[in-house]
Amino acid sequence: MNREQVLKEIEAEVAECTDCILHMSRKLAVPGEGPADAEIMFIGEGPGFHENEQGRPFVGAAGHLLDTLLESANLKRDQVFICNVVKCRPPGNRDPQVEEIEACAKYLNRQIRVINPKVIVTLGRFSMARYFPKARISAIHGQAQMKEGRLVVPFYHPAAALHQPKLRAAVEQDFAALVPLLERAKEIHPPDAETPPEPEQLNLF
Ligand code: URA
Ligand code: SF4
């Protein structure tokens, strides 16, 4: 199976998944989308109203802002892979619960393994917690760290700028950091799925 086929297989499983309570209220599951060989992957929180209607990630207000922010970093949406920690909409856009995130992690883990991105950008607290479980987003946003052989950088969620205008500058600042980050990423060769990172890879910078 090639990488596109693996992603399609994950999509098909997600569409039918009943492994957590979120399947009961979803209209369409939202597996995520983007090129199978994307060098950069964005991980958000979970589908909202419009995403649940369309089965696509980040197509509502936060998605429009994401598109604009990507443009400011000279990135087009179709160059990057975009997904979420939970693939089905939490009712009323409530926070995803730990058991839901855990039940859904197998899909995200497989997406990361097959795409093998050089850079992972987490959007908001819930995807940040995957890599920085104890961190406060206000303290570490915009700072990249090597994790498992790739650069992982936590950003504020674009929706934060919509709900709290005073965070707008911080959100924009995070995306401005993408340009130098992608330059830095040219030196990065993430490990294959089965190969643990070499210790020296972790000290590239
Ligand atoms: N917010 C998210 O975290 N994900 C989406 O897909 C849309 C909005
Ligand atoms: Fe399955 Fe994830 Fe949807 Fe829960 S959120 S039903 S684990 S695909």
mmCIF file of C-alpha atoms and ligand atoms in Angstrom:
data_model
loop_
_atom_site.group_PDB
_atom_site.id
_atom_site.type_symbol
_atom_site.label_atom_id
_atom_site.label_comp_id
_atom_site.label_asym_id
_atom_site.label_seq_id
_atom_site.Cartn_x
_atom_site.Cartn_y
_atom_site.Cartn_z
ATOM 1 C CA MET A 1 0.000 0.000 0.000
ATOM 2 C CA ASN A 2 1.297 3.488 -0.769
ATOM 3 C CA ARG A 3 0.866 6.450 1.556
ATOM 4 C CA GLU A 4 -2.295 7.760 -0.134
ATOM 5 C CA GLN A 5 -3.857 4.328 0.208
ATOM 6 C CA VAL A 6 -2.989 4.148 3.898
ATOM 7 C CA LEU A 7 -4.581 7.575 4.449
ATOM 8 C CA LYS A 8 -7.691 6.448 2.571
ATOM 9 C CA GLU A 9 -7.860 3.347 4.725
ATOM 10 C CA ILE A 10 -7.666 5.475 7.894
ATOM 11 C CA GLU A 11 -10.413 7.751 6.502
ATOM 12 C CA ALA A 12 -12.659 4.771 5.871
ATOM 13 C CA GLU A 13 -12.148 3.462 9.403
ATOM 14 C CA VAL A 14 -12.786 6.882 10.935
ATOM 15 C CA ALA A 15 -16.017 7.268 8.940
ATOM 16 C CA GLU A 16 -17.401 4.126 10.587
ATOM 17 C CA CYS A 17 -15.741 4.387 13.977
ATOM 18 C CA THR A 18 -17.851 3.920 17.109
ATOM 19 C CA ASP A 19 -14.985 3.813 19.619
ATOM 20 C CA CYS A 20 -16.091 6.789 21.677
ATOM 21 C CA ILE A 21 -19.334 8.537 22.511
ATOM 22 C CA LEU A 22 -18.747 11.278 19.915
ATOM 23 C CA HIS A 23 -19.856 8.932 17.152
ATOM 24 C CA MET A 24 -23.430 9.171 18.449
ATOM 25 C CA SER A 25 -23.906 12.855 17.672
ATOM 26 C CA ARG A 26 -21.705 13.310 14.631
ATOM 27 C CA LYS A 27 -23.066 13.903 11.165
ATOM 28 C CA LEU A 28 -19.784 13.379 9.317
ATOM 29 C CA ALA A 29 -16.480 12.324 10.808
ATOM 30 C CA VAL A 30 -13.588 14.623 9.871
ATOM 31 C CA PRO A 31 -10.461 12.550 9.334
ATOM 32 C CA GLY A 32 -8.275 15.409 8.073
ATOM 33 C CA GLU A 33 -6.909 16.260 4.651
ATOM 34 C CA GLY A 34 -3.779 17.181 2.754
ATOM 35 C CA PRO A 35 -0.945 15.603 0.785
ATOM 36 C CA ALA A 36 0.308 12.218 1.984
ATOM 37 C CA ASP A 37 3.873 13.567 1.798
ATOM 38 C CA ALA A 38 3.193 16.931 3.463
ATOM 39 C CA GLU A 39 6.260 18.290 5.231
ATOM 40 C CA ILE A 40 4.140 20.132 7.710
ATOM 41 C CA MET A 41 1.121 18.939 9.642
ATOM 42 C CA PHE A 42 -1.327 21.024 11.668
ATOM 43 C CA ILE A 43 -3.232 19.340 14.479
ATOM 44 C CA GLY A 44 -6.271 21.164 15.844
ATOM 45 C CA GLU A 45 -8.791 20.251 18.491
ATOM 46 C CA GLY A 46 -11.903 18.793 16.943
ATOM 47 C CA PRO A 47 -14.520 19.464 14.283
ATOM 48 C CA GLY A 48 -16.979 22.281 14.891
ATOM 49 C CA PHE A 49 -20.411 22.855 13.357
ATOM 50 C CA HIS A 50 -19.347 23.394 9.745
ATOM 51 C CA GLU A 51 -16.692 20.683 9.808
ATOM 52 C CA ASN A 52 -19.302 18.189 11.051
ATOM 53 C CA GLU A 53 -21.609 19.206 8.194
ATOM 54 C CA GLN A 54 -18.948 18.963 5.482
ATOM 55 C CA GLY A 55 -16.597 16.255 6.755
ATOM 56 C CA ARG A 56 -13.616 18.604 6.236
ATOM 57 C CA PRO A 57 -11.334 20.233 8.817
ATOM 58 C CA PHE A 58 -11.166 23.969 9.461
ATOM 59 C CA VAL A 59 -13.862 25.173 7.069
ATOM 60 C CA GLY A 60 -15.654 27.560 9.473
ATOM 61 C CA ALA A 61 -14.564 30.920 10.870
ATOM 62 C CA ALA A 62 -11.397 29.544 12.496
ATOM 63 C CA GLY A 63 -10.616 27.826 9.195
ATOM 64 C CA HIS A 64 -10.870 31.041 7.236
ATOM 65 C CA LEU A 65 -8.504 32.692 9.644
ATOM 66 C CA LEU A 66 -6.186 29.681 9.364
ATOM 67 C CA ASP A 67 -6.121 30.120 5.573
ATOM 68 C CA THR A 68 -5.171 33.782 5.966
ATOM 69 C CA LEU A 69 -2.489 32.966 8.524
ATOM 70 C CA LEU A 70 -1.063 30.248 6.261
ATOM 71 C CA GLU A 71 -0.936 32.745 3.399
ATOM 72 C CA SER A 72 1.009 35.152 5.586
ATOM 73 C CA ALA A 73 3.625 32.390 5.902
ATOM 74 C CA ASN A 74 3.578 31.805 2.113
ATOM 75 C CA LEU A 75 1.830 28.491 2.567
ATOM 76 C CA LYS A 76 -1.187 27.231 0.696
ATOM 77 C CA ARG A 77 -3.683 25.029 2.390
ATOM 78 C CA ASP A 78 -3.179 22.250 -0.151
ATOM 79 C CA GLN A 79 0.527 22.037 0.749
ATOM 80 C CA VAL A 80 -0.119 21.084 4.356
ATOM 81 C CA PHE A 81 -1.923 18.285 6.158
ATOM 82 C CA ILE A 82 -4.629 19.488 8.540
ATOM 83 C CA CYS A 83 -6.388 17.324 11.101
ATOM 84 C CA ASN A 84 -7.596 17.196 14.698
ATOM 85 C CA VAL A 85 -7.058 15.196 17.895
ATOM 86 C CA VAL A 86 -10.671 14.006 17.769
ATOM 87 C CA LYS A 87 -12.236 13.243 14.425
ATOM 88 C CA CYS A 88 -15.877 13.709 15.463
ATOM 89 C CA ARG A 89 -17.515 16.889 16.727
ATOM 90 C CA PRO A 90 -17.923 17.281 20.471
ATOM 91 C CA PRO A 91 -21.574 18.306 20.983
ATOM 92 C CA GLY A 92 -21.996 22.066 21.234
ATOM 93 C CA ASN A 93 -18.242 22.425 20.635
ATOM 94 C CA ARG A 94 -17.446 21.398 24.199
ATOM 95 C CA ASP A 95 -13.861 20.404 25.022
ATOM 96 C CA PRO A 96 -12.888 16.903 23.955
ATOM 97 C CA GLN A 97 -12.595 14.573 26.963
ATOM 98 C CA VAL A 98 -9.505 12.539 27.827
ATOM 99 C CA GLU A 99 -11.207 9.234 26.981
ATOM 100 C CA GLU A 100 -12.257 10.589 23.584
ATOM 101 C CA ILE A 101 -8.769 11.863 22.784
ATOM 102 C CA GLU A 102 -7.308 8.526 23.845
ATOM 103 C CA ALA A 103 -9.801 6.510 21.804
ATOM 104 C CA CYS A 104 -9.047 8.616 18.742
ATOM 105 C CA ALA A 105 -5.252 8.753 19.144
ATOM 106 C CA LYS A 106 -4.724 5.581 17.119
ATOM 107 C CA TYR A 107 -5.875 7.383 13.963
ATOM 108 C CA LEU A 108 -3.747 10.459 14.566
ATOM 109 C CA ASN A 109 -0.747 8.262 15.396
ATOM 110 C CA ARG A 110 -1.142 6.406 12.110
ATOM 111 C CA GLN A 111 -1.537 9.648 10.156
ATOM 112 C CA ILE A 112 1.685 10.983 11.671
ATOM 113 C CA ARG A 113 3.522 7.710 10.944
ATOM 114 C CA VAL A 114 2.493 7.549 7.314
ATOM 115 C CA ILE A 115 2.887 11.258 6.482
ATOM 116 C CA ASN A 116 6.100 11.474 8.522
ATOM 117 C CA PRO A 117 6.121 15.304 8.538
ATOM 118 C CA LYS A 118 9.232 17.309 9.355
ATOM 119 C CA VAL A 119 7.199 19.836 11.294
ATOM 120 C CA ILE A 120 4.116 19.354 13.458
ATOM 121 C CA VAL A 121 2.213 22.466 14.498
ATOM 122 C CA THR A 122 -0.237 21.940 17.320
ATOM 123 C CA LEU A 123 -3.154 24.377 17.392
ATOM 124 C CA GLY A 124 -4.496 24.961 20.871
ATOM 125 C CA ARG A 125 -4.162 23.174 24.191
ATOM 126 C CA PHE A 126 -5.432 19.728 23.340
ATOM 127 C CA SER A 127 -2.982 18.890 20.591
ATOM 128 C CA MET A 128 -0.212 20.665 22.507
ATOM 129 C CA ALA A 129 -0.808 18.264 25.407
ATOM 130 C CA ARG A 130 0.202 15.320 23.210
ATOM 131 C CA TYR A 131 3.770 16.610 23.199
ATOM 132 C CA PHE A 132 3.916 19.008 26.142
ATOM 133 C CA PRO A 133 1.530 17.515 28.699
ATOM 134 C CA LYS A 134 2.259 19.878 31.575
ATOM 135 C CA ALA A 135 2.950 23.049 29.629
ATOM 136 C CA ARG A 136 0.956 26.250 29.602
ATOM 137 C CA ILE A 137 0.337 27.489 26.103
ATOM 138 C CA SER A 138 0.971 31.111 27.090
ATOM 139 C CA ALA A 139 4.473 30.108 28.202
ATOM 140 C CA ILE A 140 5.597 27.971 25.267
ATOM 141 C CA HIS A 141 3.621 29.013 22.178
ATOM 142 C CA GLY A 142 5.760 29.585 19.112
ATOM 143 C CA GLN A 143 8.761 27.683 20.502
ATOM 144 C CA ALA A 144 9.820 24.666 18.460
ATOM 145 C CA GLN A 145 11.348 21.578 20.021
ATOM 146 C CA MET A 146 12.675 18.382 18.511
ATOM 147 C CA LYS A 147 10.368 15.499 19.423
ATOM 148 C CA GLU A 148 10.638 12.018 17.981
ATOM 149 C CA GLY A 149 12.911 13.284 15.227
ATOM 150 C CA ARG A 150 10.750 16.178 14.052
ATOM 151 C CA LEU A 151 10.158 19.787 14.989
ATOM 152 C CA VAL A 152 7.044 20.243 17.067
ATOM 153 C CA VAL A 153 5.790 23.738 17.695
ATOM 154 C CA PRO A 154 2.731 24.663 19.749
ATOM 155 C CA PHE A 155 0.664 27.578 18.434
ATOM 156 C CA TYR A 156 -2.342 29.288 19.871
ATOM 157 C CA HIS A 157 -5.517 28.038 18.227
ATOM 158 C CA PRO A 158 -6.676 30.508 15.544
ATOM 159 C CA ALA A 159 -10.090 30.572 17.239
ATOM 160 C CA ALA A 160 -8.379 32.143 20.260
ATOM 161 C CA ALA A 161 -7.877 35.288 18.175
ATOM 162 C CA LEU A 162 -11.575 35.303 17.297
ATOM 163 C CA HIS A 163 -12.758 34.913 20.877
ATOM 164 C CA GLN A 164 -10.106 37.006 22.588
ATOM 165 C CA PRO A 165 -8.998 39.948 20.420
ATOM 166 C CA LYS A 166 -6.046 40.590 22.709
ATOM 167 C CA LEU A 167 -4.559 37.261 21.581
ATOM 168 C CA ARG A 168 -4.662 38.211 17.914
ATOM 169 C CA ALA A 169 -1.080 39.538 17.921
ATOM 170 C CA ALA A 170 0.194 36.356 19.606
ATOM 171 C CA VAL A 171 -1.578 34.167 17.044
ATOM 172 C CA GLU A 172 -0.088 36.202 14.203
ATOM 173 C CA GLN A 173 3.323 36.078 15.834
ATOM 174 C CA ASP A 174 3.137 32.264 15.991
ATOM 175 C CA PHE A 175 2.429 32.020 12.262
ATOM 176 C CA ALA A 176 5.160 34.534 11.443
ATOM 177 C CA ALA A 177 7.586 32.099 13.074
ATOM 178 C CA LEU A 178 6.677 29.498 10.442
ATOM 179 C CA VAL A 179 8.866 30.992 7.734
ATOM 180 C CA PRO A 180 12.185 30.600 9.600
ATOM 181 C CA LEU A 181 10.949 27.279 10.976
ATOM 182 C CA LEU A 182 10.439 25.859 7.501
ATOM 183 C CA GLU A 183 13.953 27.003 6.603
ATOM 184 C CA ARG A 184 15.259 25.139 9.630
ATOM 185 C CA ALA A 185 13.178 22.111 8.689
ATOM 186 C CA LYS A 186 15.186 21.617 5.500
ATOM 187 C CA GLU A 187 17.894 20.046 7.659
ATOM 188 C CA ILE A 188 15.475 17.617 9.244
ATOM 189 C CA HIS A 189 15.127 14.025 8.178
ATOM 190 C CA PRO A 190 12.477 12.422 10.330
ATOM 191 C CA PRO A 191 12.994 8.792 11.225
ATOM 192 C CA ASP A 192 11.023 6.111 9.437
ATOM 193 C CA ALA A 193 8.099 4.854 11.451
ATOM 194 C CA GLU A 194 9.982 1.921 12.919
ATOM 195 C CA THR A 195 13.310 3.654 13.498
ATOM 196 C CA PRO A 196 13.753 5.483 16.805
ATOM 197 C CA PRO A 197 15.497 8.848 16.463
ATOM 198 C CA GLU A 198 19.283 8.867 16.816
ATOM 199 C CA PRO A 199 20.331 10.841 19.890
ATOM 200 C CA GLU A 200 22.395 13.251 17.777
ATOM 201 C CA GLN A 201 19.349 14.092 15.669
ATOM 202 C CA LEU A 202 17.786 15.539 18.771
ATOM 203 C CA ASN A 203 20.561 18.113 19.118
ATOM 204 C CA LEU A 204 20.604 19.475 15.617
ATOM 205 C CA PHE A 205 20.060 23.028 16.752
HETATM 206 N N1 URA B 1 -11.349 23.996 15.174
HETATM 207 C C1 URA B 1 -10.578 22.890 15.235
HETATM 208 O O1 URA B 1 -9.834 22.681 16.177
HETATM 209 N N2 URA B 1 -10.655 22.033 14.247
HETATM 210 C C2 URA B 1 -11.423 22.206 13.191
HETATM 211 O O2 URA B 1 -11.392 21.353 12.320
HETATM 212 C C3 URA B 1 -12.200 23.374 13.131
HETATM 213 C C4 URA B 1 -12.148 24.253 14.136
HETATM 214 FE FE1 SF4 B 2 -13.955 7.145 16.703
HETATM 215 FE FE2 SF4 B 2 -12.409 9.275 17.039
HETATM 216 FE FE3 SF4 B 2 -14.922 9.592 16.218
HETATM 217 FE FE4 SF4 B 2 -14.425 8.835 18.724
HETATM 218 S S1 SF4 B 2 -13.876 10.794 17.799
HETATM 219 S S2 SF4 B 2 -15.953 7.929 17.341
HETATM 220 S S3 SF4 B 2 -12.597 7.548 18.457
HETATM 221 S S4 SF4 B 2 -13.259 8.566 15.092
#
